[in-house]
Short mmCIF file of C-alpha atoms in Angstrom, two decimals:
data_model
loop_
_atom_site.label_atom_id
_atom_site.label_comp_id
_atom_site.label_asym_id
_atom_site.label_seq_id
_atom_site.Cartn_x
_atom_site.Cartn_y
_atom_site.Cartn_z
CA UNK A 24 7.94 20.61 -5.30
CA UNK A 25 11.57 19.02 -5.11
CA UNK A 26 12.59 16.22 -7.10
CA UNK A 27 15.04 13.56 -6.35
CA UNK A 28 17.52 15.32 -8.61
CA UNK A 29 18.32 17.98 -6.05
CA UNK A 30 20.55 15.32 -4.16
CA UNK A 31 23.55 16.21 -6.49
CA UNK A 32 25.71 16.99 -3.48
CA UNK A 33 25.46 13.19 -2.38
CA UNK A 34 28.88 11.37 -3.22
CA UNK A 35 27.05 8.75 -5.00
CA UNK A 36 24.87 11.14 -7.02
CA UNK A 37 27.84 12.81 -8.20
CA UNK A 38 29.44 9.81 -9.36
CA UNK A 39 26.14 9.08 -11.06
CA UNK A 40 26.49 12.14 -12.88
CA UNK A 41 30.06 11.67 -13.99
CA UNK A 42 28.96 8.34 -15.43
CA UNK A 43 25.84 9.39 -17.08
CA UNK A 44 22.40 7.97 -16.47
CA UNK A 45 20.19 10.14 -13.82
CA UNK A 46 16.90 11.18 -14.61
CA UNK A 47 16.78 10.73 -18.49
CA UNK A 48 18.25 7.23 -17.97
CA UNK A 49 15.52 6.31 -15.54
CA UNK A 50 12.62 7.72 -17.71
CA UNK A 51 13.93 5.82 -20.64
CA UNK A 52 12.87 2.57 -18.84
CA UNK A 53 9.17 3.83 -18.39
CA UNK A 54 6.30 1.94 -19.82
CA UNK A 55 8.44 -1.24 -21.22
CA UNK A 56 5.96 -3.97 -22.26
CA UNK A 57 2.76 -1.98 -20.94
CA UNK A 58 -0.24 -1.23 -23.07
CA UNK A 59 -0.09 2.24 -21.85
CA UNK A 60 1.31 4.31 -19.07
CA UNK A 61 -1.29 4.85 -16.19
CA UNK A 62 -0.98 8.02 -13.96
CA UNK A 63 1.31 7.66 -10.95
CA UNK A 64 -1.45 7.97 -8.74
CA UNK A 65 -5.24 8.59 -9.03
CA UNK A 66 -6.89 11.74 -8.21
CA UNK A 67 -10.52 10.87 -7.30
CA UNK A 68 -13.06 12.72 -9.22
CA UNK A 69 -15.89 11.11 -7.19
CA UNK A 70 -17.07 12.07 -3.55
CA UNK A 71 -16.50 9.82 -0.68
CA UNK A 72 -19.45 8.21 0.99
CA UNK A 73 -20.51 9.28 4.47
CA UNK A 74 -22.79 6.70 6.25
CA UNK A 75 -22.91 8.51 9.68
CA UNK A 76 -24.48 11.71 10.76
CA UNK A 77 -22.65 14.19 13.01
CA UNK A 78 -24.24 13.09 16.15
CA UNK A 79 -23.01 9.36 15.62
CA UNK A 80 -19.57 10.30 14.80
CA UNK A 81 -19.40 12.30 18.07
CA UNK A 82 -20.69 9.36 20.12
CA UNK A 83 -17.95 7.15 18.67
CA UNK A 84 -15.32 9.89 19.38
CA UNK A 85 -16.56 10.23 22.99
CA UNK A 86 -16.31 6.42 23.45
CA UNK A 87 -12.80 6.52 22.11
CA UNK A 88 -11.84 9.42 24.40
CA UNK A 89 -13.12 7.51 27.45
CA UNK A 90 -11.31 4.39 26.49
CA UNK A 91 -8.12 6.36 26.34
CA UNK A 92 -8.91 8.19 29.49
CA UNK A 93 -10.46 5.40 31.69
CA UNK A 94 -8.83 2.22 30.34
CA UNK A 95 -5.85 3.37 28.80
CA UNK A 96 -3.18 1.82 26.40
CA UNK A 97 -0.05 -0.20 27.49
CA UNK A 98 3.41 0.62 25.84
CA UNK A 99 5.68 -2.26 26.53
CA UNK A 100 9.37 -2.49 26.14
CA UNK A 101 9.80 1.16 25.33
CA UNK A 102 10.78 3.31 28.14
CA UNK A 103 11.44 6.17 25.81
CA UNK A 104 7.82 6.11 24.38
CA UNK A 105 6.62 6.29 28.02
CA UNK A 106 9.02 9.34 28.98
CA UNK A 107 7.33 11.06 25.84
CA UNK A 108 3.84 10.65 26.79
CA UNK A 109 4.77 11.67 30.49
CA UNK A 110 6.31 14.78 29.16
CA UNK A 111 3.43 15.50 26.97
CA UNK A 112 1.06 15.30 30.07
CA UNK A 113 -0.30 11.77 29.78
CA UNK A 114 -0.80 9.86 33.09
CA UNK A 115 1.70 7.16 33.12
CA UNK A 116 1.21 4.22 35.61
CA UNK A 117 3.93 1.58 34.76
CA UNK A 118 3.30 0.49 31.21
CA UNK A 119 -0.22 1.93 31.28
CA UNK A 120 -0.66 5.35 29.73
CA UNK A 121 -4.11 7.19 30.12
CA UNK A 122 -4.78 10.12 27.93
CA UNK A 123 -6.85 13.19 28.78
CA UNK A 124 -9.86 13.89 26.57
CA UNK A 125 -8.55 16.08 23.64
CA UNK A 126 -4.87 15.54 24.36
CA UNK A 127 -4.16 13.23 21.32
CA UNK A 128 -6.14 15.55 18.98
CA UNK A 129 -4.14 18.55 19.93
CA UNK A 130 -0.83 16.52 19.32
CA UNK A 131 -2.12 15.36 15.92
CA UNK A 132 -2.47 19.01 14.76
CA UNK A 133 1.12 19.11 13.75
CA UNK A 134 0.75 15.98 11.34
CA UNK A 135 0.54 16.88 7.67
CA UNK A 136 -2.80 16.26 5.98
CA UNK A 137 -0.85 15.14 2.86
CA UNK A 138 2.56 14.58 1.70
CA UNK A 139 4.64 13.43 -1.39
CA UNK A 140 6.50 10.04 -1.17
CA UNK A 141 9.39 10.33 -3.52
CA UNK A 142 10.32 7.49 -5.84
CA UNK A 143 13.66 6.74 -7.49
CA UNK A 144 12.05 7.82 -10.66
CA UNK A 145 10.61 11.42 -9.92
CA UNK A 146 7.71 10.35 -12.39
CA UNK A 147 6.58 7.90 -10.15
CA UNK A 148 6.26 10.07 -7.14
CA UNK A 149 2.99 9.98 -5.42
CA UNK A 150 0.65 12.23 -3.24
CA UNK A 151 -0.85 10.57 -0.03
CA UNK A 152 -3.60 12.36 1.30
CA UNK A 153 -6.39 14.73 0.02
CA UNK A 154 -8.12 13.39 -3.17
CA UNK A 155 -5.38 10.93 -4.05
CA UNK A 156 -5.73 7.29 -4.25
CA UNK A 157 -2.56 4.90 -4.40
CA UNK A 158 -2.81 1.16 -4.94
CA UNK A 159 -0.06 -1.01 -3.42
CA UNK A 160 0.28 -4.89 -3.41
CA UNK A 161 -0.74 -7.11 -0.57
CA UNK A 162 1.76 -7.54 2.49
CA UNK A 163 3.03 -10.00 4.83
CA UNK A 164 2.17 -13.36 3.47
CA UNK A 165 4.47 -16.39 4.53
CA UNK A 166 3.15 -18.56 1.59
CA UNK A 167 2.78 -18.08 -2.16
CA UNK A 168 0.60 -19.87 -4.68
CA UNK A 169 0.00 -20.45 -8.00
CA UNK A 170 -1.92 -22.82 -10.42
CA UNK A 171 1.24 -24.66 -11.38
CA UNK A 172 3.13 -25.46 -8.05
CA UNK A 173 0.30 -25.00 -5.57
CA UNK A 174 0.77 -23.45 -2.02
CA UNK A 175 4.32 -23.36 -0.72
CA UNK A 176 6.68 -21.04 1.41
CA UNK A 177 7.67 -17.82 -0.16
CA UNK A 178 11.37 -17.39 -1.46
CA UNK A 179 13.30 -14.40 -2.46
CA UNK A 180 12.86 -15.16 -6.12
CA UNK A 181 9.00 -14.98 -5.61
CA UNK A 182 9.41 -11.68 -3.80
CA UNK A 183 11.48 -10.37 -6.72
CA UNK A 184 8.78 -11.73 -9.04
CA UNK A 185 5.96 -9.86 -7.37
CA UNK A 186 8.11 -6.62 -7.38
CA UNK A 187 8.37 -6.98 -11.25
CA UNK A 188 4.83 -7.88 -11.67
CA UNK A 189 3.81 -4.57 -9.64
CA UNK A 190 6.58 -2.66 -11.64
CA UNK A 191 4.95 -3.92 -14.93
CA UNK A 192 1.20 -3.21 -14.15
CA UNK A 193 -0.05 0.19 -15.27
CA UNK A 194 -2.53 0.00 -12.70
CA UNK A 195 -0.52 -0.31 -9.46
CA UNK A 196 1.19 2.92 -8.15
CA UNK A 197 3.66 1.35 -5.36
CA UNK A 198 6.14 -1.41 -5.09
CA UNK A 199 4.63 -2.17 -1.53
CA UNK A 200 6.73 -3.75 1.18
CA UNK A 201 6.80 -7.40 2.47
CA UNK A 202 5.01 -8.76 -0.56
CA UNK A 203 5.77 -12.26 0.85
CA UNK A 204 8.06 -13.47 3.25
CA UNK A 205 11.37 -14.85 1.73
CA UNK A 206 11.79 -17.72 4.19
CA UNK A 207 15.04 -18.86 2.28
CA UNK A 208 16.86 -16.00 3.70
CA UNK A 209 17.69 -15.55 7.63
CA UNK A 210 15.17 -13.60 9.47
CA UNK A 211 17.62 -11.08 10.66
CA UNK A 212 18.92 -10.48 7.12
CA UNK A 213 16.01 -10.59 4.67
CA UNK A 214 15.04 -6.96 5.23
CA UNK A 215 18.35 -6.20 3.45
CA UNK A 216 17.55 -8.26 0.43
CA UNK A 217 13.87 -7.09 0.27
CA UNK A 218 14.76 -3.34 0.29
CA UNK A 219 17.48 -3.95 -2.01
CA UNK A 220 15.03 -5.81 -4.51
CA UNK A 221 12.73 -2.74 -4.09
CA UNK A 222 15.20 -0.52 -5.21
CA UNK A 223 16.89 -2.48 -7.91
CA UNK A 224 13.77 -4.14 -9.54
CA UNK A 225 11.22 -1.02 -9.34
CA UNK A 226 11.43 2.49 -9.72
CA UNK A 227 8.32 3.28 -7.77
CA UNK A 228 7.69 4.11 -4.14
CA UNK A 229 8.43 1.27 -1.55
CA UNK A 230 8.13 0.33 2.03
CA UNK A 231 10.73 -0.74 4.52
CA UNK A 232 11.26 -3.08 7.39
CA UNK A 233 9.53 -2.82 10.82
CA UNK A 234 10.44 -5.94 12.60
CA UNK A 235 13.16 -4.57 14.71
CA UNK A 236 14.36 -0.81 15.23
CA UNK A 237 17.84 -1.77 13.71
CA UNK A 238 16.07 -3.24 10.56
CA UNK A 239 13.93 -0.05 10.19
CA UNK A 240 17.09 2.08 10.56
CA UNK A 241 18.93 -0.01 7.91
CA UNK A 242 15.82 0.31 5.57
CA UNK A 243 16.25 4.07 5.90
CA UNK A 244 19.72 4.15 5.48
CA UNK A 245 19.54 2.40 2.12
CA UNK A 246 17.13 4.76 0.94
CA UNK A 247 19.62 7.41 1.93
CA UNK A 248 22.27 5.78 -0.27
CA UNK A 249 19.76 6.19 -3.05
CA UNK A 250 18.32 9.69 -2.55
CA UNK A 251 20.91 11.46 -0.49
CA UNK A 252 20.94 12.07 3.51
CA UNK A 253 20.02 15.69 3.21
CA UNK A 254 16.95 14.87 0.86
CA UNK A 255 15.65 11.98 2.88
CA UNK A 256 15.81 14.38 6.10
CA UNK A 257 13.65 16.71 4.24
CA UNK A 258 11.30 14.46 2.15
CA UNK A 259 9.46 11.19 2.63
CA UNK A 260 10.80 8.47 0.45
CA UNK A 261 10.24 5.22 2.46
CA UNK A 262 7.01 3.95 4.52
CA UNK A 263 6.92 1.89 7.37
CA UNK A 264 3.69 -0.25 8.27
CA UNK A 265 3.38 -0.64 12.24
CA UNK A 266 0.65 -2.55 13.78
CA UNK A 267 -1.22 -2.18 17.29
CA UNK A 268 -1.15 -5.45 19.29
CA UNK A 269 -5.00 -5.14 19.81
CA UNK A 270 -6.60 -4.66 22.18
CA UNK A 271 -4.83 -1.76 23.52
CA UNK A 272 -1.36 -2.62 23.77
CA UNK A 273 1.65 -1.01 21.62
CA UNK A 274 4.46 -3.37 21.92
CA UNK A 275 8.14 -2.22 21.92
CA UNK A 276 9.15 -3.79 18.51
CA UNK A 277 6.60 -1.45 16.85
CA UNK A 278 6.94 1.67 18.83
CA UNK A 279 10.72 1.71 18.42
CA UNK A 280 10.14 1.00 14.59
CA UNK A 281 7.61 3.59 14.50
CA UNK A 282 9.77 6.37 16.09
CA UNK A 283 12.82 5.45 13.96
CA UNK A 284 10.56 6.27 10.85
CA UNK A 285 9.33 9.48 12.43
CA UNK A 286 12.77 10.40 13.71
CA UNK A 287 14.01 10.26 10.11
CA UNK A 288 11.07 12.23 8.93
CA UNK A 289 9.63 9.11 7.19
CA UNK A 290 5.97 8.07 7.24
CA UNK A 291 4.78 5.41 9.45
CA UNK A 292 1.44 3.80 8.68
CA UNK A 293 -0.13 3.23 11.86
CA UNK A 294 -2.58 0.07 11.74
CA UNK A 295 -4.75 -1.65 14.43
CA UNK A 296 -5.91 -5.22 13.38
CA UNK A 297 -9.04 -5.71 15.19
CA UNK A 298 -10.73 -9.14 14.51
CA UNK A 299 -14.26 -8.69 15.81
CA UNK A 300 -14.91 -10.95 18.67
CA UNK A 301 -11.33 -11.72 19.52
CA UNK A 302 -9.14 -8.58 19.50
CA UNK A 303 -12.05 -6.09 19.92
CA UNK A 304 -15.97 -6.11 20.23
CA UNK A 305 -18.15 -8.09 17.95
CA UNK A 306 -20.06 -4.78 17.24
CA UNK A 307 -19.04 -2.62 14.58
CA UNK A 308 -19.20 0.60 16.35
CA UNK A 309 -17.05 -0.68 19.42
CA UNK A 310 -14.39 -2.02 17.11
CA UNK A 311 -14.37 1.33 15.41
CA UNK A 312 -13.95 3.32 18.70
CA UNK A 313 -11.29 1.09 19.77
CA UNK A 314 -9.52 1.27 16.34
CA UNK A 315 -9.88 5.15 16.74
CA UNK A 316 -8.23 5.23 20.10
CA UNK A 317 -5.23 2.76 19.08
CA UNK A 318 -4.66 4.70 15.91
CA UNK A 319 -4.70 8.01 17.27
CA UNK A 320 -2.13 6.97 20.12
CA UNK A 321 0.38 5.62 17.46
CA UNK A 322 0.16 8.66 15.16
CA UNK A 323 0.36 10.95 18.28
CA UNK A 324 3.52 9.13 19.14
CA UNK A 325 5.12 9.79 15.74
CA UNK A 326 4.61 13.62 16.35
CA UNK A 327 6.13 13.52 19.87
CA UNK A 328 9.23 11.74 18.29
CA UNK A 329 9.39 14.48 15.50
CA UNK A 330 6.93 17.11 15.29
CA UNK A 331 5.53 17.44 11.63
CA UNK A 332 6.72 13.82 10.50
CA UNK A 333 4.13 12.21 8.04
CA UNK A 334 1.97 9.80 9.24
CA UNK A 335 -1.00 7.77 7.93
CA UNK A 336 -3.92 6.94 9.89
CA UNK A 337 -4.32 3.07 9.28
CA UNK A 338 -7.21 0.74 9.86
CA UNK A 339 -7.76 -2.99 9.50
CA UNK A 340 -11.23 -4.28 10.57
CA UNK A 341 -12.15 -7.81 10.11
CA UNK A 342 -14.73 -10.19 11.27
CA UNK A 343 -14.69 -13.96 12.32
CA UNK A 344 -16.82 -17.00 12.24
CA UNK A 345 -18.39 -17.14 15.63
CA UNK A 346 -19.16 -20.96 14.80
CA UNK A 347 -15.61 -21.90 14.23
CA UNK A 348 -13.41 -18.95 15.53
CA UNK A 349 -11.77 -18.55 12.22
CA UNK A 350 -11.19 -14.98 10.87
CA UNK A 351 -13.11 -13.85 7.79
CA UNK A 352 -12.41 -11.30 5.21
CA UNK A 353 -14.19 -9.46 2.64
CA UNK A 354 -17.31 -9.43 4.68
CA UNK A 355 -19.95 -6.67 4.73
CA UNK A 356 -19.72 -5.54 8.27
CA UNK A 357 -16.07 -4.49 8.14
CA UNK A 358 -16.66 -3.15 4.65
CA UNK A 359 -19.24 -0.58 5.94
CA UNK A 360 -17.23 0.06 8.87
CA UNK A 361 -14.43 1.13 6.85
CA UNK A 362 -16.90 3.93 5.42
CA UNK A 363 -17.02 5.29 9.18
CA UNK A 364 -13.33 4.96 9.83
CA UNK A 365 -12.88 7.21 6.57
CA UNK A 366 -15.26 9.93 7.99
CA UNK A 367 -13.30 9.78 11.38
CA UNK A 368 -9.82 10.18 9.59
CA UNK A 369 -11.12 13.04 7.58
CA UNK A 370 -12.35 14.72 10.83
CA UNK A 371 -8.68 14.38 12.11
CA UNK A 372 -7.41 15.71 8.86
CA UNK A 373 -5.03 12.80 8.33
CA UNK A 374 -4.14 10.60 5.31
CA UNK A 375 -5.83 7.21 5.49
CA UNK A 376 -4.92 3.71 4.80
CA UNK A 377 -7.98 1.55 5.15
CA UNK A 378 -9.42 -1.78 3.64
CA UNK A 379 -7.95 -3.42 0.58
CA UNK A 380 -8.68 -6.63 -1.66
CA UNK A 381 -9.36 -9.13 1.10
CA UNK A 382 -10.41 -12.62 0.85
CA UNK A 383 -10.43 -16.08 2.94
CA UNK A 384 -10.58 -18.00 -0.30
CA UNK A 385 -7.85 -20.58 -0.89
CA UNK A 386 -8.19 -20.25 -4.83
CA UNK A 387 -8.44 -17.21 -7.16
CA UNK A 388 -12.03 -18.16 -7.51
CA UNK A 389 -15.50 -16.48 -7.32
CA UNK A 390 -15.39 -16.30 -3.65
CA UNK A 391 -11.91 -14.43 -3.73
CA UNK A 392 -13.15 -11.95 -6.23
CA UNK A 393 -16.52 -11.40 -4.43
CA UNK A 394 -14.97 -10.62 -1.15
CA UNK A 395 -12.30 -8.63 -2.55
CA UNK A 396 -14.37 -6.57 -4.69
CA UNK A 397 -16.83 -5.83 -1.63
CA UNK A 398 -13.65 -4.91 0.40
CA UNK A 399 -11.77 -2.97 -2.30
CA UNK A 400 -15.00 -0.93 -3.04
CA UNK A 401 -15.19 0.05 0.55
CA UNK A 402 -11.66 1.30 0.33
CA UNK A 403 -12.27 3.73 -2.67
CA UNK A 404 -15.59 4.91 -1.26
CA UNK A 405 -14.26 5.56 2.29
CA UNK A 406 -11.55 7.90 1.01
CA UNK A 407 -8.69 5.68 1.50
CA UNK A 408 -5.57 7.54 0.14
CA UNK A 409 -3.14 4.64 0.51
CA UNK A 410 -4.66 1.27 -0.20
CA UNK A 411 -2.38 -1.67 0.90
CA UNK A 412 -3.25 -5.14 -0.19
CA UNK A 413 -4.66 -3.85 -3.47
CA UNK A 414 -3.37 -7.13 -5.34
CA UNK A 415 -2.58 -10.86 -4.54
CA UNK A 416 -4.54 -11.24 -0.96
CA UNK A 417 -5.65 -14.81 -0.82
CA UNK A 418 -6.20 -17.34 2.17
CA UNK A 419 -6.79 -14.70 4.86
CA UNK A 420 -3.45 -13.22 4.01
CA UNK A 421 -1.45 -16.30 4.41
CA UNK A 422 -0.73 -16.80 0.85
CA UNK A 423 0.24 -14.30 -2.03
CA UNK A 424 -1.22 -15.63 -5.28
CA UNK A 425 0.18 -15.04 -8.60
CA UNK A 426 -3.11 -15.43 -10.35
CA UNK A 427 -4.96 -13.35 -8.09
CA UNK A 428 -2.42 -10.64 -8.22
CA UNK A 429 -3.07 -10.29 -11.87
CA UNK A 430 -6.82 -10.51 -11.57
CA UNK A 431 -6.77 -7.81 -8.56
CA UNK A 432 -4.53 -5.70 -10.62
CA UNK A 433 -7.10 -5.77 -13.42
CA UNK A 434 -9.71 -4.60 -11.10
CA UNK A 435 -7.46 -1.70 -9.94
CA UNK A 436 -7.53 -0.81 -13.68
CA UNK A 437 -11.41 -0.84 -13.55
CA UNK A 438 -11.13 1.31 -10.45
CA UNK A 439 -9.08 4.04 -12.40
CA UNK A 440 -11.91 4.57 -14.59
CA UNK A 441 -14.51 4.50 -11.91
CA UNK A 442 -12.78 7.00 -9.67
CA UNK A 443 -12.60 9.29 -12.63
CA UNK A 444 -16.36 9.94 -12.60
CA UNK A 445 -18.19 11.23 -15.36
CA UNK A 446 -16.71 14.00 -17.51
CA UNK A 447 -19.28 16.49 -18.74
CA UNK A 448 -17.91 18.75 -21.55
CA UNK A 449 -18.66 19.38 -25.18
CA UNK A 450 -16.79 16.50 -26.32
CA UNK A 451 -18.65 13.98 -24.04
CA UNK A 452 -22.01 15.41 -24.49
CA UNK A 453 -21.49 14.20 -28.28
CA UNK A 454 -24.01 16.53 -29.62
CA UNK A 455 -22.02 16.68 -33.03
CA UNK A 456 -22.44 13.07 -33.13
CA UNK A 457 -26.17 12.90 -32.74
CA UNK A 458 -26.29 15.38 -35.61
CA UNK A 459 -24.05 13.33 -37.81
CA UNK A 460 -25.77 9.78 -37.03
CA UNK A 461 -29.47 11.16 -36.79
CA UNK A 462 -32.30 8.63 -35.84
CA UNK A 463 -32.28 5.00 -35.86
CA UNK A 464 -28.58 4.46 -36.98
CA UNK A 465 -25.49 3.28 -35.15
CA UNK A 466 -22.57 5.20 -33.82
CA UNK A 467 -19.83 2.71 -34.58
CA UNK A 468 -18.41 4.46 -37.61
CA UNK A 469 -19.21 8.10 -36.85
CA UNK A 470 -16.33 10.82 -36.32
CA UNK A 471 -16.83 11.07 -32.50
CA UNK A 472 -16.47 7.39 -32.11
CA UNK A 473 -13.36 7.31 -34.07
CA UNK A 474 -11.96 10.29 -32.11
CA UNK A 475 -12.47 8.76 -28.86
CA UNK A 476 -12.61 5.10 -29.17
CA UNK A 477 -9.10 4.52 -28.00
CA UNK A 478 -9.72 6.12 -24.55
CA UNK A 479 -13.49 5.49 -24.20
CA UNK A 480 -13.77 2.33 -22.15
CA UNK A 481 -11.22 0.69 -19.81
CA UNK A 482 -10.14 -2.65 -21.36
CA UNK A 483 -9.43 -5.58 -19.22
CA UNK A 484 -6.23 -7.92 -19.72
CA UNK A 485 -7.81 -11.03 -18.17
CA UNK A 486 -11.67 -11.05 -19.00
CA UNK A 487 -12.89 -12.98 -22.20
CA UNK A 488 -15.54 -10.73 -24.10
CA UNK A 489 -15.50 -12.98 -27.12
CA UNK A 490 -18.70 -14.80 -28.37
CA UNK A 491 -19.35 -18.31 -26.86
CA UNK A 492 -18.24 -19.89 -29.99
CA UNK A 493 -14.74 -18.47 -30.13
CA UNK A 494 -14.32 -18.93 -26.28
CA UNK A 495 -15.35 -22.57 -26.81
CA UNK A 496 -12.87 -23.27 -29.83
CA UNK A 497 -10.09 -21.44 -27.84
CA UNK A 498 -10.24 -24.00 -25.00
CA UNK A 499 -12.98 -22.80 -22.53
CA UNK A 500 -10.28 -21.01 -20.25
CA UNK A 501 -11.55 -19.61 -16.94
CA UNK A 502 -10.22 -16.04 -15.43
CA UNK A 503 -7.71 -17.78 -13.13
CA UNK A 504 -6.18 -19.80 -16.12
CA UNK A 505 -5.93 -16.60 -18.23
CA UNK A 506 -4.41 -14.72 -15.23
CA UNK A 507 -1.82 -17.75 -15.04
CA UNK A 508 -0.77 -16.97 -18.50
CA UNK A 509 -0.81 -13.32 -18.09
CA UNK A 510 1.78 -13.20 -15.10
CA UNK A 511 4.09 -15.46 -16.83
CA UNK A 512 4.03 -13.22 -20.13
CA UNK A 513 4.42 -10.10 -17.53
CA UNK A 514 7.65 -11.72 -16.04
CA UNK A 515 8.91 -12.73 -19.51
CA UNK A 516 8.54 -9.24 -20.79
CA UNK A 517 9.77 -7.44 -17.61
CA UNK A 518 12.72 -5.11 -17.97
CA UNK A 519 14.47 -3.66 -14.85
CA UNK A 520 14.23 0.18 -14.59
CA UNK A 521 17.86 1.61 -15.13
CA UNK A 522 19.61 2.13 -11.91
CA UNK A 523 22.98 3.89 -11.67
CA UNK A 524 25.82 1.77 -11.38
CA UNK A 525 27.51 3.69 -8.67
CA UNK A 526 24.25 3.49 -6.44
CA UNK A 527 23.97 -0.04 -7.23
CA UNK A 528 27.34 -0.66 -6.04
CA UNK A 529 26.84 1.18 -2.82
CA UNK A 530 23.72 -0.60 -2.04
CA UNK A 531 25.29 -3.84 -2.42
CA UNK A 532 28.41 -2.93 -0.43
CA UNK A 533 26.05 -1.85 2.39
CA UNK A 534 24.15 -5.10 2.29
CA UNK A 535 27.16 -7.17 2.38
CA UNK A 536 28.72 -5.37 4.97
CA UNK A 537 25.65 -5.30 7.28
CA UNK A 538 25.04 -9.14 6.72
CA UNK A 539 28.71 -9.74 7.74
CA UNK A 540 28.24 -8.19 10.90
CA UNK A 541 25.83 -10.70 12.17
CA UNK A 542 25.48 -14.39 12.29
CA UNK A 543 22.40 -15.95 10.42
CA UNK A 544 19.14 -16.10 12.80
CA UNK A 545 16.15 -18.21 11.55
CA UNK A 546 13.66 -17.39 14.29
#
């Protein structure tokens, strides 16, 4: 497997080598302020959970095929996409495209079942697909919230804070994308500041912009500055999260961005957002069939743009309150639906992004953690490889919460141990410990305990496990209050991972020149 260090031919990389730094310098910044260094991603050691039999899966696939063939999907404002579909053998009638049964599955045969996303620090490279599980922060909130200042519009400072928190967490693997919208930066320029912030303040994998084709291309160009043009053409270094305009519409903004990522051999994460009863049927099976049709079309379009380009089969099922019409998150029906989506993605042999830590609560409270845990468990049991929205999601994704970010990252830590399963070997069976301790005595001081106590159990950084009296004397703090103290401590202790001076200068120059070429736009 290639590492980022093969890009020595790039001019910026040559200057990096001349000035020192490089891999050794980057590695020197690992783990600062962390209790210990977790793996760059999880390799699951427990099986996925299949809820439907073969016959039922075939019924859903057959309905998806009929939706594609009889109803079709509109592709708006992208003549090139329509041309690609026509060349591939689809029936194109204006903006409406209908697909012969089996066509999309055949096209998807060229998509890789798994791939590596390379990080600025090669030690943080991740695998997406197979048995791998990657946790990434929540994405897309216009507001941020904390216990001190309440709910407010996000800023570039908030955006950078969340990157620093993700970088500092031993339980998250990915820097994410638009963690919150920095509304204090013009709409047409903020993607430049966001991508630069990911590259500057984290050395983990990250996501780029998808809000316009030019912004996607500029995100990719910034990645080329860091990794080298030839390396990027051969390897995935950046993801773009594109959404279907459900029901059954792909708009040009998304397909132009999707094709830009595929054209550059970078991974598009293809995600329908189906709110049951609004953008799809209220019944789970119907919504799943719709999601399958929409996602297959997007993933296949990436293959038509560049055969073999990495792509992630995404899904976002949600429910709604039929009394009020409000969206609901972390509810049981989408959670069990995610299990079925996982089965369908495996039948297509594609990497999966599904579910996350969803909640409609407005506070980091019991509702938030109940809903988030139900949704997050569905993500790990359905076989999701890339779990966006793993930390911080609050208020139906309208708010990014500092406290919930820390609480959710703590849950991710627990899931590291959960997904590791049960090790069965001579050490874990502990027969020598039974011989030493004997009958009716405790194991606290035995040799086996002393040899294993540091790694035996996951240890929360937020939970209070002290006796009632100690908790009472210490101020009776709840989990949210402890998380408030924790995120402040993490930011105070954060140290930026080293970045080569020449690369930093090249990035800043690119951002400044690109911004100078356009007037500010605020909508």
